[in-house]
Short mmCIF file of C-alpha atoms and ligand atoms in Angstrom, two decimals:
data_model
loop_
_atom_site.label_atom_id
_atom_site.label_comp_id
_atom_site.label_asym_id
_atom_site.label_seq_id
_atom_site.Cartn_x
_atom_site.Cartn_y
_atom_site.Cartn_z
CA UNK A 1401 0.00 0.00 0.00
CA UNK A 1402 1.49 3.00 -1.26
CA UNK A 1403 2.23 5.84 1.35
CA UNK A 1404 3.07 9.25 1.28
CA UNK A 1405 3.95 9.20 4.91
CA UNK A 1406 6.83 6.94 4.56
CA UNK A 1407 8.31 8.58 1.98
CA UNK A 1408 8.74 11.87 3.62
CA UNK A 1409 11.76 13.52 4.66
CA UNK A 1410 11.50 13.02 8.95
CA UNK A 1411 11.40 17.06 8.78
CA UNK A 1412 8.54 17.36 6.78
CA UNK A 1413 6.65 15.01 8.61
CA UNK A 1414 7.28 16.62 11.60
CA UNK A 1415 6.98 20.44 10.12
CA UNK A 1416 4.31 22.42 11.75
CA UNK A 1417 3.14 24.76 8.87
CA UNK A 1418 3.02 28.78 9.24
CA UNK A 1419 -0.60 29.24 9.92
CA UNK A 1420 -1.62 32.75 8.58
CA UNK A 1421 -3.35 35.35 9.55
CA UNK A 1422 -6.27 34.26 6.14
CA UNK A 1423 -5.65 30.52 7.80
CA UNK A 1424 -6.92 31.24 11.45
CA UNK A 1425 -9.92 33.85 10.27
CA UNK A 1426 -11.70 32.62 7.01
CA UNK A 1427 -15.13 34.89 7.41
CA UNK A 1428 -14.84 37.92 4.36
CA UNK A 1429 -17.19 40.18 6.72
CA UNK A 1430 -15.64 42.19 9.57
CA UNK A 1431 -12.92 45.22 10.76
CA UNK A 1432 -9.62 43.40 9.23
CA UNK A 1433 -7.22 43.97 12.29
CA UNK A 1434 -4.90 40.53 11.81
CA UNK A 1435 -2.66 40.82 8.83
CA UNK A 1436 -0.99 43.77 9.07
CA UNK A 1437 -2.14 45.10 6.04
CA UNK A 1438 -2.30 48.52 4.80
CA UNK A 1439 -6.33 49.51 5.55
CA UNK A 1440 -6.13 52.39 3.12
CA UNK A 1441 -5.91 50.89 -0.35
CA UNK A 1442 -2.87 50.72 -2.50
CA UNK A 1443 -1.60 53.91 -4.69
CA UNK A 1444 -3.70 52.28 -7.08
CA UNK A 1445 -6.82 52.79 -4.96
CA UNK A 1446 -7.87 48.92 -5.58
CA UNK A 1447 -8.24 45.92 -3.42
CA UNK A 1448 -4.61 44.46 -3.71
CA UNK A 1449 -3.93 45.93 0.01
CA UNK A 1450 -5.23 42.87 1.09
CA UNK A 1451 -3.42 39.07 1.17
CA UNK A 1452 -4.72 36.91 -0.96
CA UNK A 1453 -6.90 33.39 -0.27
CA UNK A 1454 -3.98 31.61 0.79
CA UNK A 1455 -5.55 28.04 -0.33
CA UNK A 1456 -7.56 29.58 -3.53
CA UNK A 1457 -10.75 28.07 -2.86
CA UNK A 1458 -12.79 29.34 -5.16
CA UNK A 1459 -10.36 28.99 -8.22
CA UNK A 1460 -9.91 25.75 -7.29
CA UNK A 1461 -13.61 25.19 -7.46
CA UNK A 1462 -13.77 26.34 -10.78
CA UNK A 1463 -10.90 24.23 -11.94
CA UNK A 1464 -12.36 21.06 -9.87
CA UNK A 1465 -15.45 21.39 -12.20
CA UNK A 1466 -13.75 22.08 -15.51
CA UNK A 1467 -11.39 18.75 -14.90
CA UNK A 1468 -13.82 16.83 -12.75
CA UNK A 1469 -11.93 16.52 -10.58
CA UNK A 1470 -11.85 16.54 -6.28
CA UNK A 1471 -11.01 20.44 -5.42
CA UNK A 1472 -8.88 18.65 -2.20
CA UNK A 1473 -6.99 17.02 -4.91
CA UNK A 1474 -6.19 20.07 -7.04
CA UNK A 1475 -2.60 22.13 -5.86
CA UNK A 1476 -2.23 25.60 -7.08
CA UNK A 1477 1.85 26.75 -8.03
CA UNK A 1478 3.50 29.74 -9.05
CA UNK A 1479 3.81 28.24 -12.27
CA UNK A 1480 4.00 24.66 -12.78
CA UNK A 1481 7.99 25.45 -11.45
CA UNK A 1482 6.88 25.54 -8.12
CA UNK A 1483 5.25 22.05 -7.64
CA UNK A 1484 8.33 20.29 -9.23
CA UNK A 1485 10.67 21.73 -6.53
CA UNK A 1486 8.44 21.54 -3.51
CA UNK A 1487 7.81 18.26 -4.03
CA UNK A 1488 11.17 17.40 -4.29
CA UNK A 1489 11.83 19.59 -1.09
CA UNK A 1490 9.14 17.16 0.63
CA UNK A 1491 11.30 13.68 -0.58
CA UNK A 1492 14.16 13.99 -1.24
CA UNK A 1493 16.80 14.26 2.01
CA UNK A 1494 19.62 16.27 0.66
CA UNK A 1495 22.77 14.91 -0.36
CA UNK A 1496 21.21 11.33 0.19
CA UNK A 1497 17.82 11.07 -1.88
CA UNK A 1498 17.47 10.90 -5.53
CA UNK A 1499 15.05 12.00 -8.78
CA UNK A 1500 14.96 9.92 -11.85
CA UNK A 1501 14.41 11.35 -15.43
CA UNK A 1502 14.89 10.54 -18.90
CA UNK A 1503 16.60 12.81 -20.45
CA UNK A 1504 16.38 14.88 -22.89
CA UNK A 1505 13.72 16.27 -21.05
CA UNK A 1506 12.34 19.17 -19.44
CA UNK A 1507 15.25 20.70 -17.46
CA UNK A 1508 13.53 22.62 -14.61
CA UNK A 1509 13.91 18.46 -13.20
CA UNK A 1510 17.81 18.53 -13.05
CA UNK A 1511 17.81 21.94 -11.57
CA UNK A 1512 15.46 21.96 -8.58
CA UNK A 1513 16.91 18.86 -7.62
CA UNK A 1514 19.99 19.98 -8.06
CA UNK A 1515 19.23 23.36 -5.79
CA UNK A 1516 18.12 21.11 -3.02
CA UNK A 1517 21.23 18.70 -3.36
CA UNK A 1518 18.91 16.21 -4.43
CA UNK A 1519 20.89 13.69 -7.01
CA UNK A 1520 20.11 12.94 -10.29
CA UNK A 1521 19.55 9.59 -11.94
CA UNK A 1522 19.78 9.67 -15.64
CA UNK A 1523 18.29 6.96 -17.98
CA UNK A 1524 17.70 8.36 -21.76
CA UNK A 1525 15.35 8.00 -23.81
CA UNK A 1526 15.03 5.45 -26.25
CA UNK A 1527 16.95 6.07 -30.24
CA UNK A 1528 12.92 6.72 -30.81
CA UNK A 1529 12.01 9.00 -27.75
CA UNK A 1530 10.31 6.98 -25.98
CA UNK A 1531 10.94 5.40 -22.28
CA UNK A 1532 13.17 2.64 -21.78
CA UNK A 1533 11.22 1.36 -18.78
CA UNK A 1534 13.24 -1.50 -18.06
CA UNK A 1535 16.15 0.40 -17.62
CA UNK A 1536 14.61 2.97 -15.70
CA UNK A 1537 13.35 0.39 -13.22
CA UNK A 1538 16.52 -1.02 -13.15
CA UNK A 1539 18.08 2.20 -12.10
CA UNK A 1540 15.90 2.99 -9.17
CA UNK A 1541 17.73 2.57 -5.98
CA UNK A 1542 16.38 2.80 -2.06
CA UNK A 1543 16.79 6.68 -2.38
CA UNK A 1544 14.95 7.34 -5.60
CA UNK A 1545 12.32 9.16 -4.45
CA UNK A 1546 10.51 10.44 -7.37
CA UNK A 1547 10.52 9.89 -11.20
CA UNK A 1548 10.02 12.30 -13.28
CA UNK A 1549 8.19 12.56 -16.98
CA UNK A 1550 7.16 14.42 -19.18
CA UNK A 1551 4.14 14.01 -21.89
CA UNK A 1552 4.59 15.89 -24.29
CA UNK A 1553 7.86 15.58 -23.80
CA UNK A 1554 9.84 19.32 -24.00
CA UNK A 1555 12.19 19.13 -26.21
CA UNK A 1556 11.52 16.31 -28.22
CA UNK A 1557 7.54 17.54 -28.53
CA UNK A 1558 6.27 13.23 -28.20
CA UNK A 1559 3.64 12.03 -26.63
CA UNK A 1560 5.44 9.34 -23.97
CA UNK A 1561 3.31 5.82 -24.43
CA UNK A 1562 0.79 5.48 -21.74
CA UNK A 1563 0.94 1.60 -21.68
CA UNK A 1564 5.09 2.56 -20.61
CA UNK A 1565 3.63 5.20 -18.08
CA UNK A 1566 0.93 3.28 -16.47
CA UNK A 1567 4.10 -0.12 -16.34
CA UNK A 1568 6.21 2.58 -14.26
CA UNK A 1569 3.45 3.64 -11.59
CA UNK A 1570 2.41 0.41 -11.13
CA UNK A 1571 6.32 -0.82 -10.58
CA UNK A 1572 7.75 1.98 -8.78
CA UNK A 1573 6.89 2.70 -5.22
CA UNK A 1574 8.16 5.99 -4.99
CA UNK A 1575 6.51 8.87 -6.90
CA UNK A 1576 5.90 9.66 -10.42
CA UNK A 1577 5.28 13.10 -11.54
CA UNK A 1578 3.85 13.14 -15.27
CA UNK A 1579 4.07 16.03 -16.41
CA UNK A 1580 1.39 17.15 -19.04
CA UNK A 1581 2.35 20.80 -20.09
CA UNK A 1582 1.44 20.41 -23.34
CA UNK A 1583 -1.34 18.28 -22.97
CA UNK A 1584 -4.12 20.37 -24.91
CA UNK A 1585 -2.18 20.28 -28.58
CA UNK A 1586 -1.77 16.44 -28.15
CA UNK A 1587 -4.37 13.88 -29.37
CA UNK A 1588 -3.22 11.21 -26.52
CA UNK A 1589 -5.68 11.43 -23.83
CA UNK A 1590 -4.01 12.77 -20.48
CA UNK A 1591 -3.73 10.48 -17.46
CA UNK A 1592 -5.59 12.91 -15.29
CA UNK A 1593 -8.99 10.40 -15.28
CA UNK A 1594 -7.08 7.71 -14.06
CA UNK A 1595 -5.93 9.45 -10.38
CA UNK A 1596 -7.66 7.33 -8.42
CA UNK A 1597 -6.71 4.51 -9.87
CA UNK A 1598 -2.65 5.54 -8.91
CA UNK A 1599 -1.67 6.59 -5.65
CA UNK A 1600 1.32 7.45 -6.32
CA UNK A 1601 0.79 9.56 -9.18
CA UNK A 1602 1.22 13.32 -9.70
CA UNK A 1603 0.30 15.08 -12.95
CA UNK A 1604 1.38 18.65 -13.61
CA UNK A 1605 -0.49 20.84 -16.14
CA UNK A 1606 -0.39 24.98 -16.50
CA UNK A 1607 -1.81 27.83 -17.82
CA UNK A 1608 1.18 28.50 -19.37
CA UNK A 1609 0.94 27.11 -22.75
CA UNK A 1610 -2.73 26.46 -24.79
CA UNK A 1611 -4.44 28.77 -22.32
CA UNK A 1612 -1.50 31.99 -23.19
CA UNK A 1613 -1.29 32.92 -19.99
CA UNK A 1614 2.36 32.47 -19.53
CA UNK A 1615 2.95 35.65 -17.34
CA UNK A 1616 0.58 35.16 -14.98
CA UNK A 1617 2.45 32.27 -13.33
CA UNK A 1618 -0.27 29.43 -12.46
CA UNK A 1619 0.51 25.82 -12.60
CA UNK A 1620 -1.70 22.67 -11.03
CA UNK A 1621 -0.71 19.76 -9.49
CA UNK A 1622 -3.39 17.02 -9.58
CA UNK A 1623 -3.06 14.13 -6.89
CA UNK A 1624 -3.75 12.32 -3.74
CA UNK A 1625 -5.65 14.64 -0.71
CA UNK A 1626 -2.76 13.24 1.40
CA UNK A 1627 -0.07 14.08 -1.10
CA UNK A 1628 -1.88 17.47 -1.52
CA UNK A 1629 -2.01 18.33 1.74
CA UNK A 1630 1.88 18.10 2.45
CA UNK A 1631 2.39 20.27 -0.42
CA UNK A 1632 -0.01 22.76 1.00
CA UNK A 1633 2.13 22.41 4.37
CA UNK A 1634 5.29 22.76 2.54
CA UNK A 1635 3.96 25.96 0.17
CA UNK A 1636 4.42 29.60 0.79
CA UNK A 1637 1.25 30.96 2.71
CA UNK A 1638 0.40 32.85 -0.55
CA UNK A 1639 1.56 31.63 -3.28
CA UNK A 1640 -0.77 32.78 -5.63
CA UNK A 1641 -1.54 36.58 -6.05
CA UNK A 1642 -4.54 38.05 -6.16
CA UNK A 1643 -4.65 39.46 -9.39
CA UNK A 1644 -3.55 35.39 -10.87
CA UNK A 1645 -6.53 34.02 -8.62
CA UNK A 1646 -9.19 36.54 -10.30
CA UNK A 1647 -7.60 36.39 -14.19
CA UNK A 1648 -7.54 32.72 -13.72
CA UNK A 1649 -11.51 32.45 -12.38
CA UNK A 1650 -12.17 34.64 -15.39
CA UNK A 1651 -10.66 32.91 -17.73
CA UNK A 1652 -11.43 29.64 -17.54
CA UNK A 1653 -14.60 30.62 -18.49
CA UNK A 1654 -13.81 30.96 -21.90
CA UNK A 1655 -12.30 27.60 -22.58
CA UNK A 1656 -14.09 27.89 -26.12
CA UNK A 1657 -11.22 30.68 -27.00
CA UNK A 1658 -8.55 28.83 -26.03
CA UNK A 1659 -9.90 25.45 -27.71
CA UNK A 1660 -9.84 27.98 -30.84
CA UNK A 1661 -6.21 28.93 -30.13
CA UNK A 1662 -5.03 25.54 -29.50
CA UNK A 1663 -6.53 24.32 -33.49
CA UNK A 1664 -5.16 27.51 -34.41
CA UNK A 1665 -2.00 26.29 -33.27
CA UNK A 1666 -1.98 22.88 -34.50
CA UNK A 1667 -3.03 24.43 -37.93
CA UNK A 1668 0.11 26.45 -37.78
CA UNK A 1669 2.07 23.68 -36.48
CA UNK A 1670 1.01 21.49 -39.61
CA UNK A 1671 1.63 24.13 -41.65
CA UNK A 1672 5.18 24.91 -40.30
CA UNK A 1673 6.38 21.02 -40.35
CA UNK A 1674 5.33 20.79 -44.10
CA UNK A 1675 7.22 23.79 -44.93
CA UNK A 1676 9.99 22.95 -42.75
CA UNK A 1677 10.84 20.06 -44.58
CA UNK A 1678 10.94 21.54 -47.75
CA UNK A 1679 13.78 23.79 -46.75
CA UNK A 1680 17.31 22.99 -48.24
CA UNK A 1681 18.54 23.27 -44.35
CA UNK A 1682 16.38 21.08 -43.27
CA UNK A 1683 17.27 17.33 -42.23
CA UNK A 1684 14.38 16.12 -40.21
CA UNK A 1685 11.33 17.60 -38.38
CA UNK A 1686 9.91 15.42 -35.82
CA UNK A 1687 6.26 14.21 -35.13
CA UNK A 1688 5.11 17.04 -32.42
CA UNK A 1689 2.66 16.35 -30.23
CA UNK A 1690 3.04 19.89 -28.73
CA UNK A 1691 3.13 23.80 -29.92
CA UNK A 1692 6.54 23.81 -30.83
CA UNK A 1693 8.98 21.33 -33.39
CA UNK A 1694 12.63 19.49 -32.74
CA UNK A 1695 13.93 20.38 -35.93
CA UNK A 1696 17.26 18.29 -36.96
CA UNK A 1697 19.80 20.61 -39.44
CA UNK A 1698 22.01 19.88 -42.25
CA UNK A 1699 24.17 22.10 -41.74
CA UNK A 1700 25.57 23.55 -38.63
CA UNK A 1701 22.55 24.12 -36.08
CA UNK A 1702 24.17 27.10 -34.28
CA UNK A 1703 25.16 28.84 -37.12
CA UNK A 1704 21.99 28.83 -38.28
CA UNK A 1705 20.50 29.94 -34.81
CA UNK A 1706 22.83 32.80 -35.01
CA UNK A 1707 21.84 33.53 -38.09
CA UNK A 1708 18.23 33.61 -37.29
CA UNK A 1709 19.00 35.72 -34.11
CA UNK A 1710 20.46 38.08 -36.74
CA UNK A 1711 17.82 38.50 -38.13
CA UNK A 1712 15.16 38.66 -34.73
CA UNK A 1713 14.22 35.50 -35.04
CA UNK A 1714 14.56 33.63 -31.84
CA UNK A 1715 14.35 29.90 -31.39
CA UNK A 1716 16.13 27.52 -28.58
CA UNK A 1717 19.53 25.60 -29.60
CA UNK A 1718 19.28 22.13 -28.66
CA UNK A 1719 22.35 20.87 -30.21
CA UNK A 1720 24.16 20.29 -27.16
CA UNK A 1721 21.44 18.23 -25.24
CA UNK A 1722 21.54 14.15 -25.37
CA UNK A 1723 19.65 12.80 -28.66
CA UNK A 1724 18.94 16.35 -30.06
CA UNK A 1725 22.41 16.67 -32.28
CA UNK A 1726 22.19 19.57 -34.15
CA UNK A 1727 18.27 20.47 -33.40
CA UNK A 1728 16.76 23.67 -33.30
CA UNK A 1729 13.51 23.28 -30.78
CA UNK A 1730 10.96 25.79 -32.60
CA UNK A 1731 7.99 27.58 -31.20
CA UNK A 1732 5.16 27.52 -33.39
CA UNK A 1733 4.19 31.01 -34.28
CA UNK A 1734 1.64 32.76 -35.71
CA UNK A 1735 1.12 32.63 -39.44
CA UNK A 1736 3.14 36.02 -40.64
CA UNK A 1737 6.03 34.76 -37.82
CA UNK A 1738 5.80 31.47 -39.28
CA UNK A 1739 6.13 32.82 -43.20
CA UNK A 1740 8.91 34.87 -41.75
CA UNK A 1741 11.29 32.37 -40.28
CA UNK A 1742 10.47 30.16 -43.56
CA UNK A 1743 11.34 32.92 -45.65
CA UNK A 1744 14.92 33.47 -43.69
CA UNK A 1745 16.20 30.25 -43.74
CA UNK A 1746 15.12 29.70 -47.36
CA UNK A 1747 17.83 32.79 -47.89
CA UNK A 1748 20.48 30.79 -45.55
CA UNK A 1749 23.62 30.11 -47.27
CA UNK A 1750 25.48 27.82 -45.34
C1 PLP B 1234 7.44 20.41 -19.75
C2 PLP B 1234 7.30 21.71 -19.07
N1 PLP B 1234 6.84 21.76 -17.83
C3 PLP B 1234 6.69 22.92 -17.18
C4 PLP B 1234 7.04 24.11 -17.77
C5 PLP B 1234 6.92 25.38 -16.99
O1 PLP B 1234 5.62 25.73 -16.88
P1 PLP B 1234 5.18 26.95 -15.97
O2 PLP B 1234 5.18 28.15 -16.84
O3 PLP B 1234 3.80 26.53 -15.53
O4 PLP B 1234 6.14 27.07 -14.81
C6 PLP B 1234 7.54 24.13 -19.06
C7 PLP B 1234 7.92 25.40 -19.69
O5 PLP B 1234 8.40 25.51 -20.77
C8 PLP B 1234 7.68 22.90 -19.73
O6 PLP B 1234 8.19 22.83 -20.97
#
């Protein structure tokens, strides 16, 4: 029977969280005399003088019903950053525990672990970028704490295989974050209806990406109530401003605009693949599943990058990152920016 409670470093178990001033009062009527707030206003004469609702309740309610899912289950990040290194703050003892990943792969992973002196296990990705769950399994040691994935993967832009995702849950009895990203341009299903079903699962998703809402900083975490409420423990007391909170409440309901971006995007995506590989410079494009393409070059990938740049066209070098020799990871644009960065590297002479 899995267990969050054993897998916890002793600290955490034993942490008594900060219990704010919005923690111990929760009524919205009354003279506010608790949190040290300014009871003017702001310069701005609006209603940011006051903290925000340190456990988002009513967002969450809103999101709850949009994924049907438990709002106790739902955990609300500053960005989808902020899950991935407070869960490995909750595991993984420094200098002793460990994260798995499959590189090349999302590389806010490597880093938080890395900040909390977590280590970092390292089992590629197959010649076909997909996971090599044996050897993955065969990696884990007594201090792997958490594995982490990514589907869509960033940069490779695959869907992982579910069948290879659902084989690692079910085998590994530490954690396994999945993290989903760039789940609305894919046409795999995410694993998000399957949560009760896996214990020890955590999926990430954001507002980020298909929803454009990149700046405002708001990530979920879907999972357990117990594993939820250790990362509510382990959180700052408000992690989410007030200004994200009422964008985000607003937002969502318009999920028919950003169903229209995301075929927009995929449009665009087919559109940019096609004409990618028509290009002279071009060596392969790979199958995306996401809004951006791993694009392998002919000639020399960061030349070409800097050649681009020359020109204010920015993508992401990849050539130096396991698997992606010589890869430019592409963003896909809108139409004009698409046309554009077709039309400069058809005038590329290498
Ligand atoms: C796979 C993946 N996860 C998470 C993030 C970060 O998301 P957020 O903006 O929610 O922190 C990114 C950003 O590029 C990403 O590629």
């Amino acid at each position: 029977m899995f267990s969050i409670n054993s897998l916890l470093r002793p600290n955490i178990s034993r942490l008594t969280p900060y219990s704010s001033a919005r923690d111990e009062y929760k009524g919205r009527e009354g003279i506010f005399l608790d949190a040290n707030e300014n009871p003017i206003g702001s310069p701005l004469g609006d209603t940011y003088n006051r903290y925000p609702d340190p456990l988002q309740v009513e967002l969450k309610n809103k999101i709850a019903e949009i994924k049907n899912v438990h709002p106790a289950k739902i955990f609300l990040g500053n960005g989808s950053d902020e899950p991935i290194d407070i869960l490995i703050r909750m595991l993984c003892t420094p200098a002793s525990d460990a994260i798995l990943i499959a590189p090349p792969t999302y590389g806010m992973y490597e880093v938080s672990a890395h900040i909390n002196d977590a280590k970092v296990i390292q089992v590629p990705l197959t010649q076909d970028y997909q996971l090599d769950v044996e050897a993955m399994l065969n990696a884990v040691t007594p201090h792997t704490k958490i594995i982490f994935l990514c589907s869509p993967n960033n940069p490779t832009g695959n869907c992982m295989d579910n069948n290879d995702i659902e084989a690692i849950l079910k085998n590994f009895s530490g954690l396994v974050v999945i993290d989903e990203a760039y789940t609305d341009f894919a046409p795999e299903k995410s694993l998000l209806p399957k949560l009760g079903q896996y214990p020890n699962m955590v999926i990430l998703q954001t507002f980020s990406k298909a929803w454009g809402l990149a700046g405002l900083r708001l990530g979920m975490a879907f999972a357990s109530e117990d594993i939820i409420q250790v990362m509510n423990k382990v959180k700052p007391p408000y992690n989410i401003n007030s200004l994200t909170q009422k964008i985000a409440q607003e937002v969502l309901n318009h999920s028919d605009k950003k169903n229209e971006m995301v075929n927009i995007i995929l449009r665009e995506r087919s559109f940019l693949k096609t004409a990618l590989e028509q290009l002279m410079v071009v060596d392969k494009v790979f199958p995306s599943d996401a809004n951006f393409l791993l694009v392998k070059m002919k000639f020399h990938a960061k030349k070409i990058y800097n050649y681009l740049i020359a020109k204010k066209i920015i993508t992401r070098d990849r050539s130096n990152v396991i698997l992606c020799e010589n890869s430019l990871r592409i963003t896909v644009g809108t139409h004009e920016e698409n046309q554009s960065l077709i039309s400069a590297l058809q005038e590329y002479i290498s």
